[in-house]
Amino acid sequence: MKVLGVVGSPSVGGRTDAGVAGVLAGCLGAETEKLSLADTDVPTVLDAMEAADAVVFGSPTYRASFSSLLRNLFENAERGRYTTETKAHLAGTTAAIVMTNNAPEHFLAQDSLRSLLAGFYGCQVLSPGLVLTHPHFDGTDLTADAAELAAAHGRALVDLTRAVHGSAAIRALQPQV
């Protein structure tokens, strides 16, 4: 099983990066890779997404939503549903969401990303998403409790991916439009 972490923060090595790394650390038995949109080109990330069984999408919260770096990635990700599309970058993929923000009240910011992943791309998305705020960090490092919480999300993502891959009925579900 291959699990890709995509960091949608403009800050390399920041809190969002740490959150995604924490989830990947919990993906025991899986091959993991982490790419940052701040220093990796979009075609490289799209190819890695297509090759992955699961993707962890991490973003800081901006204007109650996910980052423009992730928006740009999704603007370029194909679904294989249109005659002009030759790829389906997220087909059959499970996903997890990591959002970092300044206040726990912003936890609903993950909903727009979850909706895009599940509704438009047809991903099976791990719920609830992981929302990390200032108390979850010591500088840019996860606290011990936050690291365990992130790792639990990683273990759950691996289990979800196995369940989806083991179900022909779930794998057959696709976006309808």
Coordinates of N, CA, C and O in Angstrom, one line a residue:
M1 N 0.8 -1.2 0.0 CA 0.0 0.0 0.0 C 0.9 1.2 0.0 O 1.9 1.3 0.7
K2 N 0.5 2.2 -0.9 CA 1.3 3.5 -0.9 C 0.4 4.6 -0.4 O -0.7 4.7 -0.9
V3 N 0.9 5.3 0.5 CA 0.2 6.5 1.1 C 1.1 7.7 0.8 O 2.2 7.8 1.2
L4 N 0.5 8.7 0.2 CA 1.1 10.0 -0.2 C 0.6 11.1 0.7 O -0.6 11.2 0.9
G5 N 1.5 11.9 1.2 CA 1.2 13.1 2.0 C 1.4 14.3 1.1 O 2.5 14.4 0.5
V6 N 0.4 15.1 0.9 CA 0.5 16.3 0.1 C 0.4 17.5 1.1 O -0.7 17.7 1.6
V7 N 1.4 18.3 1.2 CA 1.4 19.5 2.1 C 1.1 20.7 1.2 O 1.9 21.1 0.4
G8 N -0.1 21.3 1.5 CA -0.5 22.5 0.7 C -0.2 23.8 1.4 O -1.0 24.8 1.2
S9 N 0.9 23.9 2.2 CA 1.3 25.1 2.8 C 2.4 25.8 2.1 O 3.3 25.1 1.5
P10 N 2.4 27.1 2.0 CA 3.5 27.8 1.4 C 4.8 27.7 2.3 O 5.9 28.1 1.8
S11 N 4.7 27.3 3.5 CA 5.8 27.2 4.5 C 6.3 25.8 4.5 O 5.7 24.9 5.1
V12 N 7.5 25.6 4.0 CA 8.1 24.2 4.1 C 8.6 24.0 5.5 O 9.2 24.9 6.1
G13 N 8.3 22.9 6.1 CA 8.7 22.5 7.4 C 7.9 23.2 8.5 O 8.3 23.2 9.7
G14 N 6.7 23.7 8.2 CA 5.9 24.3 9.2 C 4.9 23.3 9.9 O 5.1 22.1 9.9
R15 N 3.9 23.9 10.5 CA 2.9 23.1 11.3 C 2.1 22.1 10.4 O 1.9 21.0 10.8
T16 N 1.7 22.6 9.2 CA 1.0 21.7 8.4 C 1.8 20.5 8.0 O 1.4 19.3 7.9
D17 N 3.1 20.8 7.6 CA 4.0 19.7 7.3 C 4.1 18.7 8.4 O 4.1 17.5 8.2
A18 N 4.2 19.2 9.7 CA 4.3 18.3 10.8 C 3.1 17.5 11.0 O 3.1 16.3 11.4
G19 N 1.9 18.1 10.8 CA 0.6 17.3 10.9 C 0.6 16.2 9.9 O 0.2 15.1 10.2
V20 N 0.9 16.5 8.6 CA 0.9 15.4 7.6 C 1.9 14.3 7.9 O 1.6 13.2 7.8
A21 N 3.1 14.7 8.4 CA 4.1 13.8 8.8 C 3.6 12.9 9.9 O 3.9 11.7 9.9
G22 N 2.9 13.5 10.8 CA 2.3 12.7 12.0 C 1.3 11.6 11.5 O 1.3 10.5 12.0
V23 N 0.5 12.0 10.5 CA -0.5 11.0 10.0 C 0.3 9.9 9.3 O 0.0 8.7 9.5
L24 N 1.3 10.3 8.4 CA 2.1 9.3 7.7 C 2.8 8.4 8.7 O 2.9 7.2 8.4
A25 N 3.2 8.9 9.8 CA 4.0 8.0 10.8 C 3.0 6.9 11.3 O 3.5 5.9 11.8
G26 N 1.8 7.2 11.3 CA 0.8 6.1 11.8 C 0.4 5.1 10.7 O -0.3 4.2 11.0
C27 N 0.9 5.3 9.5 CA 0.5 4.4 8.4 C 1.4 3.2 8.4 O 2.2 2.9 7.5
L28 N 1.3 2.4 9.5 CA 2.2 1.3 9.7 C 2.0 0.2 8.6 O 0.9 -0.1 8.2
G29 N 3.1 -0.3 8.0 CA 3.1 -1.3 7.0 C 2.9 -0.7 5.6 O 2.9 -1.4 4.6
A30 N 2.7 0.6 5.5 CA 2.5 1.2 4.2 C 3.8 1.9 3.8 O 4.6 2.4 4.6
E31 N 4.0 2.0 2.5 CA 5.1 2.8 1.9 C 4.6 4.3 1.9 O 3.5 4.5 1.4
T32 N 5.3 5.2 2.5 CA 4.8 6.6 2.6 C 5.8 7.5 1.9 O 7.0 7.2 1.8
E33 N 5.2 8.6 1.4 CA 6.0 9.7 0.7 C 5.3 11.0 1.1 O 4.1 11.0 1.1
K34 N 6.1 12.0 1.3 CA 5.5 13.4 1.6 C 6.0 14.3 0.6 O 7.3 14.4 0.4
L35 N 5.1 15.1 -0.1 CA 5.5 16.1 -1.0 C 4.9 17.4 -0.6 O 3.7 17.5 -0.2
S36 N 5.7 18.5 -0.8 CA 5.2 19.8 -0.4 C 4.9 20.6 -1.7 O 5.8 20.6 -2.6
L37 N 3.7 21.2 -1.9 CA 3.4 22.0 -3.0 C 4.2 23.3 -3.1 O 4.3 23.9 -4.1
A38 N 4.9 23.6 -2.0 CA 5.7 24.8 -2.0 C 7.0 24.6 -2.7 O 7.6 25.6 -3.2
D39 N 7.4 23.3 -2.9 CA 8.7 23.1 -3.6 C 8.7 21.9 -4.5 O 9.7 21.4 -4.9
T40 N 7.5 21.4 -4.9 CA 7.4 20.3 -5.8 C 6.4 20.8 -6.9 O 5.3 21.3 -6.6
D41 N 6.7 20.5 -8.2 CA 5.8 21.0 -9.2 C 4.5 20.1 -9.3 O 4.5 19.0 -8.9
V42 N 3.5 20.7 -9.7 CA 2.1 20.1 -9.8 C 2.2 18.8 -10.6 O 1.6 17.8 -10.1
P43 N 2.7 18.7 -11.8 CA 2.7 17.4 -12.5 C 3.4 16.3 -11.7 O 2.9 15.1 -11.7
T44 N 4.4 16.5 -10.9 CA 5.1 15.5 -10.1 C 4.1 15.0 -9.0 O 4.0 13.8 -8.7
V45 N 3.4 16.0 -8.4 CA 2.4 15.6 -7.3 C 1.3 14.8 -7.9 O 0.8 13.8 -7.3
L46 N 0.8 15.3 -9.1 CA -0.3 14.5 -9.7 C 0.1 13.1 -10.1 O -0.7 12.2 -9.8
D47 N 1.3 12.9 -10.6 CA 1.7 11.5 -10.9 C 1.8 10.7 -9.6 O 1.4 9.5 -9.6
A48 N 2.3 11.3 -8.5 CA 2.4 10.6 -7.2 C 1.0 10.3 -6.7 O 0.8 9.2 -6.1
M49 N 0.0 11.2 -6.9 CA -1.4 10.9 -6.4 C -1.9 9.7 -7.2 O -2.6 8.9 -6.6
E50 N -1.7 9.7 -8.5 CA -2.3 8.6 -9.3 C -1.7 7.3 -8.9 O -2.4 6.3 -9.0
A51 N -0.5 7.2 -8.5 CA 0.2 6.0 -8.1 C -0.2 5.6 -6.7 O 0.1 4.4 -6.3
A52 N -0.8 6.5 -5.9 CA -1.0 6.2 -4.4 C -2.3 5.4 -4.2 O -3.3 5.6 -5.0
D53 N -2.4 4.7 -3.2 CA -3.7 4.1 -2.8 C -4.4 5.0 -1.8 O -5.7 4.9 -1.8
A54 N -3.7 5.9 -1.1 CA -4.4 6.8 -0.2 C -3.5 8.1 -0.2 O -2.3 8.1 -0.4
V55 N -4.2 9.2 0.0 CA -3.5 10.5 0.0 C -4.0 11.3 1.3 O -5.2 11.4 1.6
V56 N -3.0 11.8 2.0 CA -3.3 12.7 3.1 C -3.1 14.1 2.6 O -2.0 14.5 2.1
F57 N -4.1 14.9 2.6 CA -4.0 16.3 2.1 C -4.0 17.2 3.4 O -4.9 17.2 4.2
G58 N -2.9 18.0 3.4 CA -2.8 19.0 4.5 C -2.8 20.4 4.1 O -2.2 20.7 3.0
S59 N -3.4 21.2 4.8 CA -3.5 22.6 4.5 C -3.7 23.5 5.7 O -4.4 23.2 6.6
P60 N -3.0 24.7 5.7 CA -3.4 25.7 6.7 C -4.8 26.2 6.3 O -5.2 26.1 5.1
T61 N -5.5 26.8 7.2 CA -6.8 27.4 7.0 C -6.6 28.8 6.6 O -6.0 29.6 7.3
Y62 N -7.1 29.2 5.4 CA -7.2 30.5 4.9 C -8.6 30.9 4.5 O -9.2 30.2 3.7
R63 N -9.1 32.0 5.1 CA -10.5 32.4 4.8 C -11.5 31.3 4.9 O -12.3 31.1 4.0
A64 N -11.4 30.5 5.9 CA -12.3 29.4 6.3 C -12.3 28.3 5.2 O -13.3 27.6 5.0
S65 N -11.1 28.1 4.5 CA -11.0 27.1 3.5 C -9.6 26.6 3.4 O -8.7 27.1 4.2
F66 N -9.3 25.8 2.4 CA -8.0 25.3 2.2 C -7.2 26.2 1.3 O -7.7 27.1 0.7
S67 N -5.9 26.0 1.2 CA -4.9 26.9 0.6 C -5.1 27.0 -0.9 O -5.6 26.0 -1.6
S68 N -4.6 28.1 -1.5 CA -4.6 28.2 -2.9 C -3.7 27.2 -3.6 O -3.9 26.9 -4.8
L69 N -2.6 26.8 -2.9 CA -1.7 25.8 -3.5 C -2.5 24.5 -3.7 O -2.4 23.8 -4.8
L70 N -3.4 24.1 -2.8 CA -4.2 22.9 -3.0 C -5.2 23.2 -4.1 O -5.5 22.3 -4.9
R71 N -5.8 24.4 -4.1 CA -6.8 24.7 -5.1 C -6.2 24.5 -6.5 O -6.8 24.0 -7.4
N72 N -5.0 25.0 -6.7 CA -4.3 24.9 -8.0 C -4.1 23.4 -8.3 O -4.2 23.0 -9.5
L73 N -3.7 22.6 -7.3 CA -3.5 21.2 -7.6 C -4.8 20.6 -8.1 O -4.8 19.9 -9.1
F74 N -5.9 20.9 -7.4 CA -7.2 20.3 -7.8 C -7.7 20.8 -9.2 O -8.4 20.1 -9.9
E75 N -7.3 22.1 -9.5 CA -7.7 22.6 -10.8 C -7.0 21.8 -12.0 O -7.5 21.8 -13.1
N76 N -5.9 21.1 -11.6 CA -5.1 20.4 -12.6 C -5.4 18.9 -12.5 O -4.9 18.1 -13.4
A77 N -6.0 18.4 -11.5 CA -6.3 17.0 -11.3 C -7.5 16.5 -12.1 O -8.6 17.1 -12.1
E78 N -7.3 15.5 -12.9 CA -8.3 15.0 -13.8 C -9.1 13.9 -13.1 O -8.6 13.2 -12.2
R79 N -10.3 13.7 -13.5 CA -11.2 12.7 -13.0 C -11.4 11.5 -14.0 O -12.0 10.5 -13.7
G80 N -11.0 11.7 -15.3 CA -11.2 10.7 -16.3 C -12.7 10.6 -16.7 O -13.1 9.7 -17.3
R81 N -13.4 11.7 -16.4 CA -14.9 11.7 -16.8 C -15.2 12.4 -18.1 O -16.3 12.3 -18.6
Y82 N -14.3 13.2 -18.5 CA -14.5 14.0 -19.7 C -13.7 13.5 -20.9 O -12.6 12.9 -20.7
T83 N -14.1 13.8 -22.1 CA -13.4 13.2 -23.3 C -12.0 13.8 -23.4 O -11.1 13.2 -24.0
T84 N -11.7 15.0 -22.8 CA -10.4 15.6 -22.9 C -9.5 15.1 -21.8 O -8.3 15.4 -21.8
E85 N -10.0 14.3 -20.8 CA -9.2 13.8 -19.7 C -8.7 12.4 -20.0 O -9.4 11.5 -20.3
T86 N -7.4 12.3 -19.9 CA -6.7 11.0 -20.1 C -6.3 10.3 -18.8 O -5.9 9.1 -18.9
K87 N -6.5 10.9 -17.7 CA -6.1 10.4 -16.4 C -7.2 10.5 -15.4 O -8.1 11.4 -15.6
A88 N -7.2 9.8 -14.3 CA -8.1 9.9 -13.2 C -7.2 9.9 -11.9 O -6.9 8.8 -11.4
H89 N -6.6 11.0 -11.6 CA -5.6 11.1 -10.5 C -6.0 10.5 -9.2 O -5.2 10.1 -8.4
L90 N -7.3 10.6 -8.9 CA -7.7 10.1 -7.5 C -8.7 9.0 -7.6 O -9.3 8.6 -6.6
A91 N -8.9 8.3 -8.7 CA -9.8 7.2 -8.9 C -9.4 6.1 -7.9 O -8.3 5.7 -7.9
G92 N -10.4 5.6 -7.2 CA -10.2 4.5 -6.2 C -9.3 4.8 -5.0 O -8.9 3.9 -4.3
T93 N -9.1 6.1 -4.8 CA -8.2 6.5 -3.7 C -9.0 6.9 -2.5 O -10.1 7.4 -2.5
T94 N -8.4 6.5 -1.3 CA -9.0 7.0 -0.1 C -8.2 8.3 0.3 O -7.1 8.5 -0.2
A95 N -8.7 9.1 1.2 CA -8.1 10.3 1.5 C -8.3 10.7 3.0 O -9.3 10.3 3.6
A96 N -7.4 11.4 3.5 CA -7.5 12.0 4.9 C -7.2 13.4 4.8 O -6.4 13.9 3.9
I97 N -7.7 14.2 5.7 CA -7.5 15.7 5.7 C -6.9 16.1 7.0 O -7.3 15.7 8.1
V98 N -5.9 17.0 6.9 CA -5.2 17.6 8.0 C -5.3 19.1 7.8 O -4.8 19.6 6.8
M99 N -6.0 19.8 8.7 CA -6.1 21.3 8.6 C -5.4 21.9 9.8 O -5.7 21.4 10.9
T100 N -4.6 22.9 9.6 CA -4.0 23.6 10.7 C -4.7 25.0 10.7 O -5.0 25.6 9.7
N101 N -4.9 25.5 11.9 CA -5.5 26.8 12.0 C -5.3 27.4 13.4 O -4.7 26.8 14.3
N102 N -5.7 28.7 13.6 CA -5.4 29.4 14.8 C -6.4 29.2 15.9 O -6.1 29.5 17.0
A103 N -7.5 28.7 15.6 CA -8.6 28.5 16.6 C -9.4 27.3 16.3 O -9.8 27.1 15.2
P104 N -9.8 26.6 17.4 CA -10.6 25.3 17.1 C -12.0 25.7 16.5 O -12.5 24.8 15.9
E105 N -12.4 26.9 16.6 CA -13.7 27.3 16.0 C -13.7 27.1 14.5 O -14.7 27.1 13.9
H106 N -12.5 27.1 13.9 CA -12.4 27.0 12.5 C -12.4 25.6 11.9 O -12.0 25.3 10.8
F107 N -12.9 24.6 12.7 CA -12.8 23.2 12.3 C -13.7 22.9 11.1 O -13.4 22.0 10.4
L108 N -14.7 23.7 10.9 CA -15.5 23.5 9.7 C -14.8 23.8 8.4 O -15.4 23.5 7.3
A109 N -13.7 24.4 8.4 CA -12.9 24.7 7.2 C -12.6 23.5 6.4 O -12.5 23.5 5.2
Q110 N -12.6 22.3 7.0 CA -12.3 21.1 6.3 C -13.4 20.6 5.5 O -13.2 19.8 4.6
D111 N -14.6 21.1 5.7 CA -15.8 20.6 5.0 C -15.7 20.9 3.5 O -16.1 20.0 2.7
S112 N -15.2 22.0 3.1 CA -15.1 22.3 1.6 C -14.1 21.3 0.9 O -14.4 20.9 -0.2
L113 N -13.0 21.0 1.6 CA -12.1 20.0 1.1 C -12.7 18.6 1.0 O -12.6 17.9 0.0
R114 N -13.3 18.2 2.1 CA -14.0 16.9 2.2 C -15.0 16.8 1.1 O -15.1 15.8 0.4
S115 N -15.8 17.8 0.9 CA -16.9 17.8 -0.2 C -16.3 17.7 -1.6 O -16.8 16.9 -2.4
L116 N -15.2 18.4 -1.8 CA -14.5 18.3 -3.1 C -14.0 16.9 -3.4 O -14.2 16.3 -4.4
L117 N -13.3 16.3 -2.4 CA -12.7 15.0 -2.5 C -13.8 13.9 -2.7 O -13.7 13.1 -3.5
A118 N -14.8 14.0 -1.8 CA -15.8 12.9 -1.9 C -16.8 13.1 -3.1 O -17.1 12.2 -3.8
G119 N -17.3 14.4 -3.2 CA -18.3 14.6 -4.2 C -17.8 14.7 -5.6 O -18.4 14.1 -6.6
F120 N -16.8 15.5 -5.8 CA -16.3 15.7 -7.2 C -15.3 14.6 -7.7 O -15.4 14.1 -8.8
Y121 N -14.4 14.1 -6.8 CA -13.4 13.1 -7.2 C -13.8 11.7 -6.8 O -13.2 10.8 -7.3
G122 N -14.8 11.5 -6.0 CA -15.3 10.2 -5.6 C -14.4 9.5 -4.6 O -14.5 8.2 -4.6
C123 N -13.6 10.2 -3.9 CA -12.7 9.5 -2.9 C -13.6 9.1 -1.6 O -14.6 9.8 -1.3
Q124 N -13.1 8.1 -1.0 CA -13.7 7.7 0.3 C -12.8 8.5 1.3 O -11.6 8.2 1.4
V125 N -13.4 9.4 2.1 CA -12.6 10.3 2.9 C -12.8 9.9 4.4 O -13.9 9.7 4.9
L126 N -11.7 9.8 5.1 CA -11.7 9.4 6.5 C -12.3 10.6 7.3 O -12.0 11.7 7.1
S127 N -13.3 10.2 8.1 CA -13.9 11.2 9.0 C -13.8 10.7 10.4 O -13.9 9.6 10.7
P128 N -13.7 11.7 11.3 CA -13.5 13.1 11.1 C -12.1 13.4 10.6 O -11.2 12.6 10.8
G129 N -12.0 14.6 10.0 CA -10.7 15.1 9.6 C -9.9 15.5 10.9 O -10.4 15.6 12.0
L130 N -8.6 15.7 10.7 CA -7.7 16.1 11.8 C -7.5 17.6 11.7 O -7.0 18.1 10.8
V131 N -7.9 18.3 12.8 CA -7.8 19.7 12.9 C -6.8 20.0 14.0 O -7.0 19.6 15.2
L132 N -5.7 20.7 13.7 CA -4.7 21.0 14.7 C -4.5 22.5 14.9 O -4.4 23.3 13.9
T133 N -4.6 22.9 16.1 CA -4.5 24.3 16.5 C -3.2 24.5 17.3 O -2.5 23.6 17.6
H134 N -3.0 25.8 17.8 CA -1.8 26.1 18.5 C -1.5 25.1 19.7 O -0.3 24.8 19.9
P135 N -2.4 24.7 20.5 CA -2.1 23.8 21.6 C -1.5 22.5 21.2 O -0.9 21.8 22.0
H136 N -1.7 22.1 19.9 CA -1.2 20.8 19.4 C 0.3 20.9 19.0 O 0.9 19.9 18.7
F137 N 0.9 22.1 19.2 CA 2.3 22.2 18.7 C 3.2 22.8 19.8 O 2.7 23.6 20.6
D138 N 4.4 22.4 19.7 CA 5.5 23.0 20.4 C 6.4 23.6 19.4 O 7.2 22.9 18.8
G139 N 6.2 24.9 19.1 CA 6.9 25.5 17.9 C 6.2 24.9 16.6 O 5.0 25.1 16.5
T140 N 7.0 24.2 15.8 CA 6.4 23.6 14.6 C 6.3 22.1 14.8 O 6.0 21.4 13.9
D141 N 6.7 21.6 16.0 CA 6.6 20.1 16.3 C 5.3 19.8 16.9 O 4.8 20.5 17.8
L142 N 4.8 18.6 16.6 CA 3.6 18.1 17.3 C 3.9 17.8 18.7 O 5.0 17.3 19.0
T143 N 3.0 18.1 19.7 CA 3.1 17.6 21.0 C 2.9 16.1 21.0 O 2.5 15.5 20.0
A144 N 3.3 15.5 22.1 CA 3.2 14.0 22.2 C 1.7 13.6 22.0 O 1.4 12.6 21.3
D145 N 0.8 14.3 22.6 CA -0.7 13.9 22.5 C -1.1 14.1 21.0 O -1.9 13.3 20.5
A146 N -0.7 15.2 20.4 CA -1.1 15.5 19.0 C -0.4 14.5 18.1 O -1.1 14.0 17.1
A147 N 0.8 14.1 18.3 CA 1.5 13.1 17.5 C 0.7 11.7 17.6 O 0.5 11.1 16.5
E148 N 0.2 11.4 18.7 CA -0.5 10.1 18.9 C -1.9 10.3 18.1 O -2.3 9.3 17.5
L149 N -2.5 11.4 18.2 CA -3.8 11.6 17.5 C -3.6 11.5 16.0 O -4.4 10.9 15.3
A150 N -2.5 12.2 15.5 CA -2.2 12.1 14.1 C -1.9 10.7 13.7 O -2.4 10.2 12.6
A151 N -1.1 10.0 14.5 CA -0.8 8.6 14.2 C -2.1 7.7 14.1 O -2.2 6.8 13.3
A152 N -3.0 8.0 15.0 CA -4.3 7.2 15.0 C -5.1 7.5 13.7 O -5.7 6.5 13.2
H153 N -5.0 8.7 13.2 CA -5.6 9.0 11.9 C -4.9 8.2 10.8 O -5.5 7.7 9.9
G154 N -3.6 8.1 10.9 CA -2.9 7.3 9.9 C -3.3 5.8 9.9 O -3.5 5.2 8.9
R155 N -3.4 5.2 11.2 CA -3.8 3.8 11.3 C -5.2 3.7 10.7 O -5.5 2.7 10.0
A156 N -6.1 4.6 11.0 CA -7.5 4.5 10.5 C -7.5 4.6 9.0 O -8.3 4.0 8.3
L157 N -6.6 5.5 8.4 CA -6.6 5.6 6.9 C -6.2 4.3 6.3 O -6.7 3.9 5.3
V158 N -5.2 3.7 6.9 CA -4.7 2.4 6.4 C -5.9 1.4 6.4 O -6.1 0.6 5.5
D159 N -6.6 1.3 7.5 CA -7.7 0.4 7.7 C -8.8 0.7 6.7 O -9.4 -0.2 6.0
L160 N -9.1 2.0 6.5 CA -10.1 2.4 5.5 C -9.7 2.0 4.1 O -10.5 1.5 3.3
T161 N -8.5 2.2 3.8 CA -8.0 1.9 2.4 C -8.1 0.4 2.2 O -8.5 -0.1 1.1
R162 N -7.7 -0.4 3.2 CA -7.9 -1.9 3.1 C -9.4 -2.3 2.9 O -9.7 -3.1 2.0
A163 N -10.2 -1.6 3.6 CA -11.7 -1.9 3.5 C -12.2 -1.6 2.1 O -13.0 -2.3 1.5
V164 N -11.8 -0.4 1.6 CA -12.3 0.0 0.3 C -11.7 -0.9 -0.8 O -12.4 -1.3 -1.7
H165 N -10.4 -1.2 -0.7 CA -9.8 -2.1 -1.7 C -10.4 -3.5 -1.6 O -10.5 -4.2 -2.6
G166 N -11.0 -3.9 -0.5 CA -11.6 -5.2 -0.3 C -13.0 -5.3 -0.7 O -13.7 -6.3 -0.6
S167 N -13.6 -4.2 -1.1 CA -15.0 -4.1 -1.4 C -15.2 -3.7 -2.9 O -15.0 -2.6 -3.3
A168 N -15.7 -4.7 -3.7 CA -16.0 -4.4 -5.1 C -17.1 -3.3 -5.2 O -17.1 -2.5 -6.1
A169 N -18.0 -3.4 -4.3 CA -19.1 -2.4 -4.3 C -18.7 -1.0 -4.1 O -19.1 0.0 -4.8
I170 N -17.8 -0.8 -3.1 CA -17.3 0.6 -2.8 C -16.4 1.0 -4.0 O -16.5 2.2 -4.4
R171 N -15.5 0.1 -4.5 CA -14.6 0.5 -5.6 C -15.4 0.9 -6.8 O -14.9 1.7 -7.6
A172 N -16.6 0.3 -7.0 CA -17.4 0.6 -8.2 C -18.0 2.0 -8.2 O -18.5 2.5 -9.2
L173 N -18.1 2.6 -7.0 CA -18.7 4.0 -6.9 C -17.8 5.0 -7.6 O -16.6 5.0 -7.4
Q174 N -18.5 5.9 -8.4 CA -17.7 6.9 -9.1 C -18.6 8.2 -9.1 O -19.8 8.1 -8.9
P175 N -17.9 9.3 -9.3 CA -18.7 10.5 -9.4 C -19.7 10.4 -10.6 O -19.4 9.7 -11.6
Q176 N -20.9 10.9 -10.4 CA -22.0 10.7 -11.4 C -22.0 11.7 -12.5 O -22.6 11.5 -13.5
V177 N -21.4 12.9 -12.2 CA -21.4 13.9 -13.3 C -20.0 14.4 -13.5 O -19.1 14.2 -12.7

